[in-house]
Amino acid sequence: MKQLLFVLMLSPIVTFAQSGMSQITAALNSGDMETLGTYFDESLELSILEEEGIYNKAQALQKVKRFLGQNTVSSFTEVHQGASRSSDSQYVIGNMKTSGGTYRVYLYLTNRNGKMIIQEFRFDSE
């Protein structure tokens, strides 16, 4: 009975986190950086090809917008997704097809107050 109560109490958090993840992948698929930016942490690790650094939310969003402005997104396909045992962090790996080629995209997210927050975002050459 205690296990059932625990599952019932946890299910809204898991459902909310999953809906956040689907919104993140939908934003990646459409190249909607405004929506994606709402999931950025106040500072995050960003890697775009050979350029890496830790940036505040506004700087990171500007850099991603610039990159995708030069490489228009045609699709994003999730390849792999996973979560920590406690489900307080998740990762997504996918392929983003753009006008400039295909890139491997890595996202590392944590659950903060029921919302998935992007802490690491990478674009690597395919």
Tab-separated table of N, CA and C in Angstrom:
chain	number	residue	atom	x	y	z
A	1	MET	N	0.815	-1.191	0.000
A	1	MET	CA	0.000	0.000	0.000
A	1	MET	C	0.866	1.265	0.000
A	2	LYS	N	1.940	1.259	0.805
A	2	LYS	CA	2.835	2.416	0.837
A	2	LYS	C	3.477	2.647	-0.523
A	3	GLN	N	3.817	1.545	-1.206
A	3	GLN	CA	4.430	1.672	-2.523
A	3	GLN	C	3.456	2.297	-3.517
A	4	LEU	N	2.200	1.902	-3.446
A	4	LEU	CA	1.188	2.459	-4.334
A	4	LEU	C	1.017	3.956	-4.082
A	5	LEU	N	0.982	4.344	-2.815
A	5	LEU	CA	0.870	5.765	-2.486
A	5	LEU	C	2.071	6.549	-3.011
A	6	PHE	N	3.259	5.992	-2.855
A	6	PHE	CA	4.463	6.649	-3.342
A	6	PHE	C	4.396	6.834	-4.857
A	7	VAL	N	3.991	5.791	-5.579
A	7	VAL	CA	3.889	5.869	-7.036
A	7	VAL	C	2.855	6.908	-7.443
A	8	LEU	N	1.720	6.932	-6.758
A	8	LEU	CA	0.677	7.907	-7.079
A	8	LEU	C	1.133	9.337	-6.795
A	9	MET	N	1.919	9.531	-5.754
A	9	MET	CA	2.414	10.862	-5.432
A	9	MET	C	3.494	11.305	-6.427
A	10	LEU	N	4.286	10.372	-6.912
A	10	LEU	CA	5.387	10.675	-7.809
A	10	LEU	C	4.936	10.832	-9.253
A	11	SER	N	3.844	10.217	-9.646
A	11	SER	CA	3.435	10.225	-11.051
A	11	SER	C	3.202	11.614	-11.627
A	12	PRO	N	2.636	12.599	-10.905
A	12	PRO	CA	2.518	13.923	-11.520
A	12	PRO	C	3.873	14.548	-11.836
A	13	ILE	N	4.881	14.323	-11.006
A	13	ILE	CA	6.220	14.858	-11.251
A	13	ILE	C	6.817	14.215	-12.483
A	14	VAL	N	6.701	12.889	-12.600
A	14	VAL	CA	7.245	12.176	-13.747
A	14	VAL	C	6.525	12.608	-15.019
A	15	THR	N	5.192	12.722	-14.968
A	15	THR	CA	4.422	13.150	-16.126
A	15	THR	C	4.826	14.550	-16.550
A	16	PHE	N	4.993	15.452	-15.584
A	16	PHE	CA	5.396	16.815	-15.902
A	16	PHE	C	6.783	16.825	-16.538
A	17	ALA	N	7.692	16.040	-15.996
A	17	ALA	CA	9.052	15.980	-16.540
A	17	ALA	C	9.030	15.428	-17.956
A	18	GLN	N	8.194	14.412	-18.217
A	18	GLN	CA	8.103	13.856	-19.553
A	18	GLN	C	7.514	14.865	-20.523
A	19	SER	N	6.516	15.632	-20.094
A	19	SER	CA	5.938	16.628	-20.986
A	19	SER	C	6.969	17.709	-21.284
A	20	GLY	N	7.801	18.079	-20.294
A	20	GLY	CA	8.876	19.029	-20.527
A	20	GLY	C	9.862	18.483	-21.539
A	21	MET	N	10.186	17.212	-21.432
A	21	MET	CA	11.119	16.588	-22.368
A	21	MET	C	10.529	16.573	-23.775
A	22	SER	N	9.244	16.304	-23.905
A	22	SER	CA	8.642	16.295	-25.244
A	22	SER	C	8.609	17.700	-25.835
A	23	GLN	N	8.430	18.717	-24.990
A	23	GLN	CA	8.473	20.095	-25.486
A	23	GLN	C	9.887	20.476	-25.925
A	24	ILE	N	10.879	19.980	-25.214
A	24	ILE	CA	12.276	20.248	-25.567
A	24	ILE	C	12.613	19.600	-26.906
A	25	THR	N	12.243	18.333	-27.087
A	25	THR	CA	12.548	17.664	-28.358
A	25	THR	C	11.736	18.271	-29.506
A	26	ALA	N	10.515	18.708	-29.242
A	26	ALA	CA	9.714	19.379	-30.282
A	26	ALA	C	10.375	20.698	-30.680
A	27	ALA	N	10.890	21.437	-29.713
A	27	ALA	CA	11.579	22.704	-30.004
A	27	ALA	C	12.840	22.449	-30.825
A	28	LEU	N	13.574	21.394	-30.506
A	28	LEU	CA	14.761	21.040	-31.283
A	28	LEU	C	14.370	20.651	-32.705
A	29	ASN	N	13.297	19.908	-32.847
A	29	ASN	CA	12.851	19.452	-34.159
A	29	ASN	C	12.450	20.609	-35.062
A	30	SER	N	11.864	21.639	-34.485
A	30	SER	CA	11.398	22.765	-35.289
A	30	SER	C	12.392	23.926	-35.317
A	31	GLY	N	13.455	23.827	-34.527
A	31	GLY	CA	14.421	24.924	-34.455
A	31	GLY	C	13.894	26.107	-33.659
A	32	ASP	N	12.923	25.859	-32.780
A	32	ASP	CA	12.294	26.912	-31.963
A	32	ASP	C	13.168	27.200	-30.744
A	33	MET	N	14.113	28.103	-30.910
A	33	MET	CA	15.064	28.386	-29.843
A	33	MET	C	14.456	29.223	-28.726
A	34	GLU	N	13.409	29.972	-28.991
A	34	GLU	CA	12.754	30.748	-27.929
A	34	GLU	C	12.165	29.800	-26.885
A	35	THR	N	11.464	28.767	-27.347
A	35	THR	CA	10.901	27.781	-26.419
A	35	THR	C	12.013	27.018	-25.721
A	36	LEU	N	13.005	26.599	-26.483
A	36	LEU	CA	14.115	25.847	-25.893
A	36	LEU	C	14.828	26.676	-24.837
A	37	GLY	N	15.004	27.963	-25.098
A	37	GLY	CA	15.683	28.851	-24.162
A	37	GLY	C	14.998	28.954	-22.815
A	38	THR	N	13.699	28.716	-22.764
A	38	THR	CA	12.990	28.766	-21.481
A	38	THR	C	13.409	27.617	-20.568
A	39	TYR	N	14.054	26.592	-21.127
A	39	TYR	CA	14.525	25.450	-20.345
A	39	TYR	C	16.000	25.577	-19.961
A	40	PHE	N	16.688	26.615	-20.428
A	40	PHE	CA	18.101	26.805	-20.082
A	40	PHE	C	18.239	27.164	-18.606
A	41	ASP	N	19.278	26.624	-17.975
A	41	ASP	CA	19.624	27.006	-16.609
A	41	ASP	C	20.182	28.432	-16.651
A	42	GLU	N	20.323	29.058	-15.498
A	42	GLU	CA	20.862	30.428	-15.459
A	42	GLU	C	22.275	30.497	-16.021
A	43	SER	N	23.039	29.421	-15.871
A	43	SER	CA	24.314	29.283	-16.570
A	43	SER	C	24.409	27.826	-17.003
A	44	LEU	N	24.978	27.614	-18.184
A	44	LEU	CA	25.071	26.255	-18.688
A	44	LEU	C	26.342	26.074	-19.490
A	45	GLU	N	26.750	24.830	-19.580
A	45	GLU	CA	27.914	24.478	-20.378
A	45	GLU	C	27.436	24.292	-21.810
A	46	LEU	N	28.035	25.026	-22.728
A	46	LEU	CA	27.631	24.982	-24.130
A	46	LEU	C	28.846	24.656	-24.983
A	47	SER	N	28.668	23.724	-25.891
A	47	SER	CA	29.722	23.348	-26.821
A	47	SER	C	29.123	23.304	-28.219
A	48	ILE	N	29.635	24.180	-29.083
A	48	ILE	CA	29.206	24.188	-30.479
A	48	ILE	C	30.444	23.919	-31.314
A	49	LEU	N	30.522	22.678	-31.802
A	49	LEU	CA	31.683	22.199	-32.537
A	49	LEU	C	32.936	22.375	-31.692
A	50	GLU	N	33.859	23.231	-32.057
A	50	GLU	CA	35.114	23.377	-31.312
A	50	GLU	C	35.056	24.458	-30.228
A	51	GLU	N	33.985	25.236	-30.178
A	51	GLU	CA	33.866	26.327	-29.207
A	51	GLU	C	33.129	25.828	-27.963
A	52	GLU	N	33.793	25.899	-26.827
A	52	GLU	CA	33.201	25.437	-25.572
A	52	GLU	C	33.314	26.503	-24.507
A	53	GLY	N	32.357	26.514	-23.599
A	53	GLY	CA	32.435	27.436	-22.481
A	53	GLY	C	31.216	27.329	-21.588
A	54	ILE	N	31.282	28.054	-20.493
A	54	ILE	CA	30.138	28.161	-19.588
A	54	ILE	C	29.594	29.567	-19.768
A	55	TYR	N	28.317	29.647	-20.123
A	55	TYR	CA	27.704	30.924	-20.465
A	55	TYR	C	26.441	31.141	-19.638
A	56	ASN	N	26.083	32.402	-19.471
A	56	ASN	CA	24.794	32.655	-18.833
A	56	ASN	C	23.703	32.363	-19.856
A	57	LYS	N	22.481	32.342	-19.395
A	57	LYS	CA	21.342	31.948	-20.215
A	57	LYS	C	21.246	32.772	-21.504
A	58	ALA	N	21.369	34.094	-21.396
A	58	ALA	CA	21.232	34.979	-22.558
A	58	ALA	C	22.360	34.757	-23.563
A	59	GLN	N	23.598	34.613	-23.082
A	59	GLN	CA	24.736	34.381	-23.975
A	59	GLN	C	24.591	33.048	-24.695
A	60	ALA	N	24.205	32.013	-23.958
A	60	ALA	CA	24.046	30.684	-24.554
A	60	ALA	C	22.965	30.702	-25.624
A	61	LEU	N	21.856	31.343	-25.333
A	61	LEU	CA	20.767	31.410	-26.295
A	61	LEU	C	21.211	32.154	-27.549
A	62	GLN	N	21.949	33.231	-27.386
A	62	GLN	CA	22.444	34.005	-28.522
A	62	GLN	C	23.380	33.153	-29.391
A	63	LYS	N	24.266	32.385	-28.762
A	63	LYS	CA	25.202	31.545	-29.508
A	63	LYS	C	24.476	30.427	-30.263
A	64	VAL	N	23.481	29.808	-29.618
A	64	VAL	CA	22.722	28.741	-30.278
A	64	VAL	C	21.913	29.317	-31.436
A	65	LYS	N	21.295	30.470	-31.219
A	65	LYS	CA	20.526	31.109	-32.297
A	65	LYS	C	21.427	31.440	-33.490
A	66	ARG	N	22.610	31.956	-33.213
A	66	ARG	CA	23.543	32.295	-34.288
A	66	ARG	C	23.921	31.040	-35.078
A	67	PHE	N	24.253	29.962	-34.360
A	67	PHE	CA	24.632	28.710	-35.012
A	67	PHE	C	23.487	28.174	-35.868
A	68	LEU	N	22.277	28.167	-35.311
A	68	LEU	CA	21.144	27.625	-36.060
A	68	LEU	C	20.626	28.603	-37.110
A	69	GLY	N	20.976	29.873	-36.992
A	69	GLY	CA	20.674	30.829	-38.046
A	69	GLY	C	21.490	30.533	-39.297
A	70	GLN	N	22.689	29.983	-39.089
A	70	GLN	CA	23.561	29.604	-40.202
A	70	GLN	C	23.302	28.175	-40.660
A	71	ASN	N	22.610	27.402	-39.840
A	71	ASN	CA	22.325	25.991	-40.115
A	71	ASN	C	20.850	25.724	-39.812
A	72	THR	N	19.984	26.047	-40.751
A	72	THR	CA	18.541	25.924	-40.543
A	72	THR	C	18.158	24.473	-40.268
A	73	VAL	N	17.407	24.258	-39.198
A	73	VAL	CA	17.010	22.914	-38.770
A	73	VAL	C	15.930	22.358	-39.695
A	74	SER	N	16.155	21.130	-40.158
A	74	SER	CA	15.102	20.447	-40.908
A	74	SER	C	14.464	19.340	-40.073
A	75	SER	N	15.240	18.732	-39.148
A	75	SER	CA	14.646	17.726	-38.261
A	75	SER	C	15.597	17.392	-37.108
A	76	PHE	N	14.998	16.881	-36.044
A	76	PHE	CA	15.751	16.354	-34.910
A	76	PHE	C	15.185	14.984	-34.599
A	77	THR	N	16.054	13.991	-34.535
A	77	THR	CA	15.635	12.630	-34.231
A	77	THR	C	16.337	12.185	-32.961
A	78	GLU	N	15.557	11.848	-31.959
A	78	GLU	CA	16.129	11.350	-30.707
A	78	GLU	C	16.666	9.945	-30.933
A	79	VAL	N	17.922	9.728	-30.535
A	79	VAL	CA	18.570	8.430	-30.687
A	79	VAL	C	18.541	7.658	-29.369
A	80	HIS	N	18.773	8.380	-28.279
A	80	HIS	CA	18.835	7.725	-26.975
A	80	HIS	C	18.435	8.713	-25.890
A	81	GLN	N	17.782	8.189	-24.863
A	81	GLN	CA	17.384	9.002	-23.717
A	81	GLN	C	17.550	8.142	-22.470
A	82	GLY	N	17.967	8.765	-21.388
A	82	GLY	CA	18.127	8.021	-20.152
A	82	GLY	C	17.955	8.927	-18.956
A	83	ALA	N	17.876	8.307	-17.785
A	83	ALA	CA	17.682	9.059	-16.548
A	83	ALA	C	18.484	8.410	-15.432
A	84	SER	N	18.802	9.226	-14.431
A	84	SER	CA	19.472	8.691	-13.252
A	84	SER	C	18.477	7.839	-12.474
A	85	ARG	N	18.974	7.046	-11.567
A	85	ARG	CA	18.087	6.183	-10.766
A	85	ARG	C	17.034	6.985	-10.018
A	86	SER	N	17.428	8.126	-9.524
A	86	SER	CA	16.495	8.947	-8.757
A	86	SER	C	15.626	9.822	-9.663
A	87	SER	N	15.872	9.780	-10.970
A	87	SER	CA	15.139	10.568	-11.967
A	87	SER	C	15.271	12.069	-11.767
A	88	ASP	N	16.326	12.498	-11.057
A	88	ASP	CA	16.515	13.935	-10.892
A	88	ASP	C	17.378	14.518	-11.999
A	89	SER	N	17.928	13.661	-12.876
A	89	SER	CA	18.651	14.148	-14.048
A	89	SER	C	18.374	13.211	-15.222
A	90	GLN	N	18.409	13.784	-16.413
A	90	GLN	CA	18.161	13.026	-17.637
A	90	GLN	C	19.129	13.495	-18.706
A	91	TYR	N	19.270	12.678	-19.735
A	91	TYR	CA	20.050	13.082	-20.882
A	91	TYR	C	19.338	12.647	-22.155
A	92	VAL	N	19.621	13.363	-23.215
A	92	VAL	CA	19.067	13.057	-24.529
A	92	VAL	C	20.207	13.173	-25.523
A	93	ILE	N	20.284	12.204	-26.422
A	93	ILE	CA	21.232	12.233	-27.523
A	93	ILE	C	20.420	12.098	-28.798
A	94	GLY	N	20.706	12.948	-29.771
A	94	GLY	CA	19.950	12.878	-31.016
A	94	GLY	C	20.746	13.413	-32.187
A	95	ASN	N	20.165	13.274	-33.362
A	95	ASN	CA	20.754	13.788	-34.594
A	95	ASN	C	19.892	14.930	-35.105
A	96	MET	N	20.539	16.052	-35.377
A	96	MET	CA	19.843	17.207	-35.915
A	96	MET	C	20.311	17.417	-37.352
A	97	LYS	N	19.362	17.318	-38.285
A	97	LYS	CA	19.675	17.585	-39.687
A	97	LYS	C	19.422	19.063	-39.945
A	98	THR	N	20.410	19.712	-40.549
A	98	THR	CA	20.312	21.135	-40.843
A	98	THR	C	20.753	21.376	-42.287
A	99	SER	N	20.596	22.610	-42.705
A	99	SER	CA	21.042	22.998	-44.041
A	99	SER	C	22.563	22.891	-44.175
A	100	GLY	N	23.279	22.911	-43.062
A	100	GLY	CA	24.736	22.833	-43.069
A	100	GLY	C	25.279	21.453	-42.796
A	101	GLY	N	24.415	20.466	-42.621
A	101	GLY	CA	24.863	19.107	-42.340
A	101	GLY	C	24.113	18.514	-41.160
A	102	THR	N	24.565	17.352	-40.729
A	102	THR	CA	23.951	16.654	-39.602
A	102	THR	C	24.864	16.773	-38.397
A	103	TYR	N	24.273	17.082	-37.258
A	103	TYR	CA	25.029	17.253	-36.016
A	103	TYR	C	24.481	16.317	-34.952
A	104	ARG	N	25.383	15.823	-34.131
A	104	ARG	CA	24.989	15.035	-32.964
A	104	ARG	C	24.744	16.027	-31.845
A	105	VAL	N	23.581	15.929	-31.207
A	105	VAL	CA	23.192	16.853	-30.141
A	105	VAL	C	23.101	16.077	-28.831
A	106	TYR	N	23.710	16.644	-27.791
A	106	TYR	CA	23.672	16.066	-26.454
A	106	TYR	C	23.056	17.092	-25.507
A	107	LEU	N	22.125	16.651	-24.690
A	107	LEU	CA	21.526	17.506	-23.664
A	107	LEU	C	21.612	16.796	-22.329
A	108	TYR	N	22.008	17.528	-21.314
A	108	TYR	CA	21.981	17.019	-19.938
A	108	TYR	C	21.059	17.941	-19.164
A	109	LEU	N	20.054	17.356	-18.498
A	109	LEU	CA	19.036	18.133	-17.807
A	109	LEU	C	18.885	17.670	-16.369
A	110	THR	N	18.503	18.595	-15.514
A	110	THR	CA	18.167	18.243	-14.137
A	110	THR	C	16.746	18.706	-13.853
A	111	ASN	N	16.155	18.054	-12.889
A	111	ASN	CA	14.799	18.388	-12.478
A	111	ASN	C	14.890	19.368	-11.314
A	112	ARG	N	14.422	20.582	-11.550
A	112	ARG	CA	14.441	21.594	-10.509
A	112	ARG	C	13.019	22.062	-10.263
A	113	ASN	N	12.502	21.738	-9.086
A	113	ASN	CA	11.137	22.124	-8.704
A	113	ASN	C	10.102	21.659	-9.725
A	114	GLY	N	10.279	20.440	-10.229
A	114	GLY	CA	9.318	19.867	-11.157
A	114	GLY	C	9.486	20.297	-12.599
A	115	LYS	N	10.534	21.057	-12.924
A	115	LYS	CA	10.769	21.494	-14.295
A	115	LYS	C	12.141	21.013	-14.748
A	116	MET	N	12.205	20.493	-15.971
A	116	MET	CA	13.473	20.060	-16.521
A	116	MET	C	14.269	21.288	-16.954
A	117	ILE	N	15.522	21.373	-16.517
A	117	ILE	CA	16.406	22.496	-16.796
A	117	ILE	C	17.641	21.974	-17.532
A	118	ILE	N	17.974	22.597	-18.662
A	118	ILE	CA	19.143	22.189	-19.451
A	118	ILE	C	20.395	22.787	-18.813
A	119	GLN	N	21.330	21.913	-18.432
A	119	GLN	CA	22.588	22.361	-17.836
A	119	GLN	C	23.768	22.178	-18.780
A	120	GLU	N	23.630	21.278	-19.740
A	120	GLU	CA	24.697	21.083	-20.722
A	120	GLU	C	24.064	20.849	-22.089
A	121	PHE	N	24.625	21.502	-23.106
A	121	PHE	CA	24.086	21.464	-24.458
A	121	PHE	C	25.272	21.396	-25.409
A	122	ARG	N	25.326	20.358	-26.249
A	122	ARG	CA	26.458	20.167	-27.156
A	122	ARG	C	25.991	19.920	-28.586
A	123	PHE	N	26.714	20.491	-29.538
A	123	PHE	CA	26.567	20.191	-30.951
A	123	PHE	C	27.914	19.662	-31.428
A	124	ASP	N	27.945	18.441	-31.923
A	124	ASP	CA	29.180	17.868	-32.467
A	124	ASP	C	28.960	17.499	-33.924
A	125	SER	N	30.028	17.562	-34.720
A	125	SER	CA	29.940	17.130	-36.120
A	125	SER	C	29.604	15.655	-36.167
A	126	GLU	N	28.814	15.290	-37.102
A	126	GLU	CA	28.411	13.893	-37.273
A	126	GLU	C	29.490	13.140	-38.000
